[in-house]
GROMACS .gro file of N, CA and C in nm:
model
  357
    1MET      N    1   4.039  -2.749   2.195
    1MET     CA    2   4.018  -2.621   2.131
    1MET      C    3   3.879  -2.616   2.069
    2ILE      N    4   3.840  -2.500   2.028
    2ILE     CA    5   3.711  -2.482   1.962
    2ILE      C    6   3.733  -2.497   1.812
    3ASP      N    7   3.677  -2.602   1.756
    3ASP     CA    8   3.699  -2.632   1.615
    3ASP      C    9   3.652  -2.520   1.524
    4ALA      N   10   3.537  -2.459   1.555
    4ALA     CA   11   3.484  -2.353   1.470
    4ALA      C   12   3.575  -2.232   1.469
    5LEU      N   13   3.635  -2.200   1.583
    5LEU     CA   14   3.727  -2.086   1.589
    5LEU      C   15   3.854  -2.116   1.510
    6THR      N   16   3.904  -2.237   1.520
    6THR     CA   17   4.023  -2.276   1.444
    6THR      C   18   3.994  -2.268   1.294
    7LEU      N   19   3.878  -2.316   1.254
    7LEU     CA   20   3.839  -2.311   1.113
    7LEU      C   21   3.822  -2.166   1.068
    8ALA      N   22   3.758  -2.084   1.149
    8ALA     CA   23   3.736  -1.943   1.113
    8ALA      C   24   3.868  -1.869   1.099
    9ALA      N   25   3.959  -1.891   1.192
    9ALA     CA   26   4.089  -1.824   1.186
    9ALA      C   27   4.168  -1.869   1.063
   10GLY      N   28   4.165  -1.997   1.034
   10GLY     CA   29   4.237  -2.049   0.918
   10GLY      C   30   4.180  -1.996   0.787
   11LEU      N   31   4.047  -1.997   0.775
   11LEU     CA   32   3.985  -1.946   0.653
   11LEU      C   33   4.004  -1.796   0.637
   12ALA      N   34   3.992  -1.723   0.748
   12ALA     CA   35   4.015  -1.577   0.741
   12ALA      C   36   4.159  -1.548   0.700
   13ALA      N   37   4.252  -1.628   0.748
   13ALA     CA   38   4.392  -1.609   0.710
   13ALA      C   39   4.411  -1.636   0.561
   14LEU      N   40   4.344  -1.738   0.508
   14LEU     CA   41   4.355  -1.767   0.365
   14LEU      C   42   4.292  -1.657   0.280
   15VAL      N   43   4.182  -1.601   0.326
   15VAL     CA   44   4.120  -1.489   0.255
   15VAL      C   45   4.215  -1.369   0.254
   16LEU      N   46   4.276  -1.340   0.370
   16LEU     CA   47   4.373  -1.231   0.377
   16LEU      C   48   4.492  -1.257   0.285
   17ALA      N   49   4.538  -1.381   0.280
   17ALA     CA   50   4.650  -1.415   0.193
   17ALA      C   51   4.614  -1.392   0.046
   18ALA      N   52   4.494  -1.432   0.007
   18ALA     CA   53   4.451  -1.412  -0.131
   18ALA      C   54   4.435  -1.264  -0.163
   19TRP      N   55   4.381  -1.189  -0.069
   19TRP     CA   56   4.359  -1.045  -0.088
   19TRP      C   57   4.492  -0.972  -0.105
   20CYS      N   58   4.585  -1.001  -0.017
   20CYS     CA   59   4.716  -0.936  -0.027
   20CYS      C   60   4.795  -0.990  -0.145
   21GLY      N   61   4.776  -1.115  -0.180
   21GLY     CA   62   4.839  -1.169  -0.300
   21GLY      C   63   4.787  -1.101  -0.425
   22PHE      N   64   4.658  -1.069  -0.427
   22PHE     CA   65   4.602  -0.995  -0.539
   22PHE      C   66   4.663  -0.855  -0.547
   23ALA      N   67   4.679  -0.789  -0.431
   23ALA     CA   68   4.743  -0.657  -0.429
   23ALA      C   69   4.887  -0.668  -0.481
   24PHE      N   70   4.956  -0.773  -0.443
   24PHE     CA   71   5.092  -0.795  -0.492
   24PHE      C   72   5.093  -0.809  -0.644
   25SER      N   73   4.998  -0.884  -0.696
   25SER     CA   74   4.994  -0.906  -0.842
   25SER      C   75   4.961  -0.776  -0.917
   26ARG      N   76   4.896  -0.683  -0.850
   26ARG     CA   77   4.863  -0.554  -0.912
   26ARG      C   78   4.968  -0.448  -0.881
   27ASP      N   79   5.080  -0.491  -0.822
   27ASP     CA   80   5.191  -0.401  -0.791
   27ASP      C   81   5.152  -0.292  -0.691
   28GLN      N   82   5.077  -0.332  -0.587
   28GLN     CA   83   5.031  -0.238  -0.485
   28GLN      C   84   5.087  -0.273  -0.348
   29PRO      N   85   5.122  -0.173  -0.269
   29PRO     CA   86   5.164  -0.199  -0.131
   29PRO      C   87   5.041  -0.227  -0.043
   30THR      N   88   5.064  -0.263   0.081
   30THR     CA   89   4.953  -0.281   0.174
   30THR      C   90   4.888  -0.145   0.199
   31LYS      N   91   4.758  -0.147   0.207
   31LYS     CA   92   4.682  -0.025   0.229
   31LYS      C   93   4.607  -0.037   0.361
   32ASP      N   94   4.537   0.070   0.398
   32ASP     CA   95   4.464   0.072   0.525
   32ASP      C   96   4.364  -0.043   0.536
   33TRP      N   97   4.297  -0.076   0.428
   33TRP     CA   98   4.200  -0.186   0.430
   33TRP      C   99   4.267  -0.319   0.461
   34HIS      N  100   4.388  -0.335   0.411
   34HIS     CA  101   4.462  -0.458   0.441
   34HIS      C  102   4.491  -0.468   0.591
   35PHE      N  103   4.525  -0.353   0.651
   35PHE     CA  104   4.555  -0.354   0.794
   35PHE      C  105   4.431  -0.382   0.877
   36ILE      N  106   4.314  -0.341   0.830
   36ILE     CA  107   4.190  -0.377   0.899
   36ILE      C  108   4.169  -0.528   0.891
   37GLY      N  109   4.194  -0.585   0.775
   37GLY     CA  110   4.185  -0.730   0.760
   37GLY      C  111   4.285  -0.802   0.850
   38MET      N  112   4.406  -0.749   0.858
   38MET     CA  113   4.506  -0.809   0.946
   38MET      C  114   4.462  -0.801   1.091
   39ALA      N  115   4.396  -0.691   1.130
   39ALA     CA  116   4.348  -0.677   1.267
   39ALA      C  117   4.242  -0.782   1.299
   40VAL      N  118   4.152  -0.807   1.204
   40VAL     CA  119   4.047  -0.907   1.226
   40VAL      C  120   4.107  -1.046   1.242
   41VAL      N  121   4.200  -1.080   1.152
   41VAL     CA  122   4.264  -1.212   1.160
   41VAL      C  123   4.345  -1.225   1.288
   42SER      N  124   4.415  -1.118   1.325
   42SER     CA  125   4.495  -1.120   1.448
   42SER      C  126   4.407  -1.133   1.571
   43LEU      N  127   4.291  -1.070   1.568
   43LEU     CA  128   4.197  -1.081   1.680
   43LEU      C  129   4.149  -1.224   1.696
   44LEU      N  130   4.120  -1.291   1.586
   44LEU     CA  131   4.080  -1.433   1.594
   44LEU      C  132   4.191  -1.518   1.655
   45ALA      N  133   4.315  -1.493   1.614
   45ALA     CA  134   4.427  -1.569   1.669
   45ALA      C  135   4.448  -1.537   1.816
   46LEU      N  136   4.425  -1.412   1.855
   46LEU     CA  137   4.440  -1.374   1.995
   46LEU      C  138   4.331  -1.438   2.081
   47VAL      N  139   4.209  -1.442   2.031
   47VAL     CA  140   4.100  -1.509   2.103
   47VAL      C  141   4.134  -1.657   2.120
   48GLN      N  142   4.188  -1.717   2.016
   48GLN     CA  143   4.228  -1.857   2.025
   48GLN      C  144   4.338  -1.877   2.130
   49LEU      N  145   4.432  -1.784   2.136
   49LEU     CA  146   4.538  -1.791   2.237
   49LEU      C  147   4.479  -1.787   2.377
   50VAL      N  148   4.388  -1.695   2.401
   50VAL     CA  149   4.328  -1.682   2.533
   50VAL      C  150   4.248  -1.808   2.568
   51ILE      N  151   4.169  -1.857   2.474
   51ILE     CA  152   4.091  -1.978   2.501
   51ILE      C  153   4.183  -2.098   2.526
   52GLY      N  154   4.290  -2.108   2.450
   52GLY     CA  155   4.384  -2.218   2.471
   52GLY      C  156   4.449  -2.214   2.608
   53VAL      N  157   4.489  -2.096   2.653
   53VAL     CA  158   4.551  -2.082   2.785
   53VAL      C  159   4.449  -2.112   2.895
   54VAL      N  160   4.326  -2.066   2.877
   54VAL     CA  161   4.221  -2.094   2.976
   54VAL      C  162   4.192  -2.243   2.984
   55ARG      N  163   4.187  -2.308   2.869
   55ARG     CA  164   4.164  -2.454   2.869
   55ARG      C  165   4.278  -2.528   2.936
   56LEU      N  166   4.401  -2.483   2.911
   56LEU     CA  167   4.516  -2.545   2.978
   56LEU      C  168   4.510  -2.523   3.129
   57ALA      N  169   4.474  -2.402   3.169
   57ALA     CA  170   4.463  -2.372   3.311
   57ALA      C  171   4.351  -2.451   3.377
   58GLY      N  172   4.249  -2.485   3.299
   58GLY     CA  173   4.137  -2.563   3.351
   58GLY      C  174   4.164  -2.712   3.359
   59GLY      N  175   4.279  -2.756   3.313
   59GLY     CA  176   4.315  -2.896   3.326
   59GLY      C  177   4.313  -2.976   3.198
   60ASP      N  178   4.263  -2.917   3.090
   60ASP     CA  179   4.264  -2.988   2.961
   60ASP      C  180   4.407  -2.994   2.909
   61ARG      N  181   4.441  -3.101   2.843
   61ARG     CA  182   4.577  -3.118   2.790
   61ARG      C  183   4.571  -3.162   2.644
   62PRO      N  184   4.655  -3.105   2.561
   62PRO     CA  185   4.661  -3.150   2.421
   62PRO      C  186   4.726  -3.288   2.412
   63GLU      N  187   4.692  -3.359   2.308
   63GLU     CA  188   4.743  -3.495   2.292
   63GLU      C  189   4.894  -3.498   2.268
   64GLN      N  190   4.949  -3.399   2.200
   64GLN     CA  191   5.089  -3.405   2.160
   64GLN      C  192   5.181  -3.319   2.247
   65GLY      N  193   5.136  -3.271   2.360
   65GLY     CA  194   5.224  -3.200   2.451
   65GLY      C  195   5.188  -3.054   2.469
   66THR      N  196   5.198  -3.011   2.592
   66THR     CA  197   5.160  -2.874   2.627
   66THR      C  198   5.259  -2.772   2.574
   67ALA      N  199   5.388  -2.800   2.584
   67ALA     CA  200   5.489  -2.702   2.543
   67ALA      C  201   5.478  -2.670   2.394
   68ILE      N  202   5.463  -2.772   2.313
   68ILE     CA  203   5.452  -2.749   2.168
   68ILE      C  204   5.322  -2.677   2.135
   69PHE      N  205   5.216  -2.708   2.207
   69PHE     CA  206   5.088  -2.642   2.185
   69PHE      C  207   5.098  -2.493   2.216
   70VAL      N  208   5.158  -2.459   2.328
   70VAL     CA  209   5.173  -2.318   2.366
   70VAL      C  210   5.264  -2.247   2.265
   71ALA      N  211   5.368  -2.312   2.220
   71ALA     CA  212   5.457  -2.251   2.121
   71ALA      C  213   5.382  -2.222   1.991
   72TYR      N  214   5.300  -2.314   1.946
   72TYR     CA  215   5.220  -2.290   1.825
   72TYR      C  216   5.116  -2.182   1.847
   73LEU      N  217   5.055  -2.177   1.965
   73LEU     CA  218   4.959  -2.070   1.995
   73LEU      C  219   5.025  -1.933   1.987
   74LEU      N  220   5.144  -1.922   2.047
   74LEU     CA  221   5.216  -1.794   2.044
   74LEU      C  222   5.259  -1.758   1.902
   75GLY      N  223   5.304  -1.857   1.827
   75GLY     CA  224   5.343  -1.831   1.689
   75GLY      C  225   5.225  -1.788   1.603
   76ALA      N  226   5.109  -1.852   1.625
   76ALA     CA  227   4.989  -1.815   1.550
   76ALA      C  228   4.945  -1.673   1.582
   77ALA      N  229   4.954  -1.636   1.709
   77ALA     CA  230   4.914  -1.501   1.748
   77ALA      C  231   5.010  -1.395   1.694
   78ALA      N  232   5.136  -1.432   1.669
   78ALA     CA  233   5.236  -1.335   1.626
   78ALA      C  234   5.258  -1.331   1.475
   79ALA      N  235   5.211  -1.429   1.400
   79ALA     CA  236   5.244  -1.440   1.258
   79ALA      C  237   5.196  -1.320   1.176
   80VAL      N  238   5.071  -1.287   1.185
   80VAL     CA  239   5.017  -1.177   1.102
   80VAL      C  240   5.063  -1.041   1.153
   81PRO      N  241   5.064  -1.013   1.285
   81PRO     CA  242   5.117  -0.883   1.327
   81PRO      C  243   5.263  -0.861   1.286
   82ALA      N  244   5.343  -0.965   1.294
   82ALA     CA  245   5.484  -0.950   1.253
   82ALA      C  246   5.493  -0.920   1.103
   83ALA      N  247   5.413  -0.989   1.024
   83ALA     CA  248   5.412  -0.961   0.880
   83ALA      C  249   5.361  -0.821   0.851
   84GLY      N  250   5.263  -0.775   0.927
   84GLY     CA  251   5.211  -0.639   0.910
   84GLY      C  252   5.316  -0.534   0.940
   85PHE      N  253   5.392  -0.553   1.047
   85PHE     CA  254   5.498  -0.457   1.078
   85PHE      C  255   5.607  -0.460   0.971
   86MET      N  256   5.637  -0.577   0.921
   86MET     CA  257   5.737  -0.586   0.815
   86MET      C  258   5.688  -0.517   0.687
   87SER      N  259   5.558  -0.525   0.661
   87SER     CA  260   5.506  -0.460   0.540
   87SER      C  261   5.509  -0.308   0.553
   88LEU      N  262   5.506  -0.257   0.676
   88LEU     CA  263   5.521  -0.113   0.695
   88LEU      C  264   5.661  -0.066   0.658
   89ALA      N  265   5.757  -0.151   0.681
   89ALA     CA  266   5.895  -0.116   0.647
   89ALA      C  267   5.919  -0.126   0.496
   90GLU      N  268   5.842  -0.209   0.429
   90GLU     CA  269   5.857  -0.230   0.285
   90GLU      C  270   5.731  -0.182   0.215
   91ARG      N  271   5.728  -0.056   0.178
   91ARG     CA  272   5.608   0.005   0.121
   91ARG      C  273   5.602  -0.012  -0.032
   92THR      N  274   5.634  -0.131  -0.077
   92THR     CA  275   5.620  -0.165  -0.218
   92THR      C  276   5.529  -0.286  -0.227
   93ARG      N  277   5.522  -0.344  -0.345
   93ARG     CA  278   5.439  -0.464  -0.362
   93ARG      C  279   5.488  -0.578  -0.274
   94TRP      N  280   5.615  -0.574  -0.236
   94TRP     CA  281   5.670  -0.682  -0.155
   94TRP      C  282   5.616  -0.679  -0.013
   95GLY      N  283   5.567  -0.565   0.032
   95GLY     CA  284   5.498  -0.560   0.160
   95GLY      C  285   5.370  -0.642   0.158
   96SER      N  286   5.298  -0.633   0.046
   96SER     CA  287   5.177  -0.715   0.030
   96SER      C  288   5.212  -0.863   0.024
   97ALA      N  289   5.322  -0.895  -0.042
   97ALA     CA  290   5.365  -1.035  -0.048
   97ALA      C  291   5.402  -1.086   0.090
   98THR      N  292   5.462  -1.001   0.172
   98THR     CA  293   5.500  -1.041   0.308
   98THR      C  294   5.376  -1.074   0.391
   99VAL      N  295   5.275  -0.990   0.381
   99VAL     CA  296   5.151  -1.016   0.456
   99VAL      C  297   5.083  -1.142   0.404
  100SER      N  298   5.084  -1.161   0.274
  100SER     CA  299   5.027  -1.282   0.217
  100SER      C  300   5.097  -1.406   0.270
  101ALA      N  301   5.228  -1.402   0.275
  101ALA     CA  302   5.304  -1.516   0.327
  101ALA      C  303   5.275  -1.538   0.476
  102GLY      N  304   5.268  -1.431   0.553
  102GLY     CA  305   5.238  -1.443   0.695
  102GLY      C  306   5.101  -1.503   0.720
  103ALA      N  307   5.004  -1.468   0.635
  103ALA     CA  308   4.870  -1.523   0.649
  103ALA      C  309   4.867  -1.672   0.613
  104VAL      N  310   4.943  -1.711   0.512
  104VAL     CA  311   4.951  -1.854   0.478
  104VAL      C  312   5.014  -1.931   0.593
  105ILE      N  313   5.117  -1.873   0.652
  105ILE     CA  314   5.182  -1.936   0.768
  105ILE      C  315   5.080  -1.955   0.881
  106LEU      N  316   4.998  -1.852   0.906
  106LEU     CA  317   4.896  -1.865   1.010
  106LEU      C  318   4.798  -1.977   0.977
  107ALA      N  319   4.756  -1.988   0.854
  107ALA     CA  320   4.663  -2.095   0.816
  107ALA      C  321   4.724  -2.232   0.842
  108VAL      N  322   4.852  -2.247   0.809
  108VAL     CA  323   4.920  -2.375   0.835
  108VAL      C  324   4.931  -2.401   0.985
  109LEU      N  325   4.961  -2.297   1.062
  109LEU     CA  326   4.970  -2.312   1.207
  109LEU      C  327   4.835  -2.353   1.266
  110GLU      N  328   4.727  -2.303   1.209
  110GLU     CA  329   4.593  -2.341   1.258
  110GLU      C  330   4.568  -2.490   1.236
  111VAL      N  331   4.606  -2.541   1.121
  111VAL     CA  332   4.591  -2.684   1.095
  111VAL      C  333   4.674  -2.764   1.194
  112ARG      N  334   4.794  -2.718   1.219
  112ARG     CA  335   4.882  -2.789   1.312
  112ARG      C  336   4.829  -2.782   1.456
  113LEU      N  337   4.774  -2.667   1.496
  113LEU     CA  338   4.716  -2.656   1.630
  113LEU      C  339   4.600  -2.754   1.647
  114TYR      N  340   4.519  -2.766   1.546
  114TYR     CA  341   4.409  -2.862   1.550
  114TYR      C  342   4.462  -3.004   1.569
  115ASP      N  343   4.568  -3.035   1.497
  115ASP     CA  344   4.629  -3.168   1.506
  115ASP      C  345   4.693  -3.192   1.642
  116ILE      N  346   4.762  -3.093   1.695
  116ILE     CA  347   4.827  -3.108   1.826
  116ILE      C  348   4.725  -3.129   1.936
  117TRP      N  349   4.615  -3.056   1.929
  117TRP     CA  350   4.512  -3.068   2.034
  117TRP      C  351   4.447  -3.205   2.031
  118GLY      N  352   4.442  -3.267   1.916
  118GLY     CA  353   4.384  -3.400   1.908
  118GLY      C  354   4.263  -3.407   1.819
  119GLY      N  355   4.258  -3.318   1.722
  119GLY     CA  356   4.143  -3.309   1.631
  119GLY      C  357   4.141  -3.409   1.526
   0.00000   0.00000   0.00000
């Protein structure tokens, strides 16, 4: 995998988590700006998914197994969008908390993807 992309996605996810956590602490639901942030983080995860699949198709193999790597890639790509959709259903401060939790999950998945690939 590309270490810089993994680091960027993980850090962007942590920034999103802090931003939405701050909104939660101020008793605010997710707003349009939060969804723009979610789109940026989701785009990074989607780029990582595409690069991971291309690397696998090119013959590169992760150290800890292809199936688990693909599962983590798919989970990473789905974590923030799923939290974003859930926050639309919950238009209170808890929607912001949901996005914050989803972003933390993505950051943890990024660390695990790095480890699975052999970083």
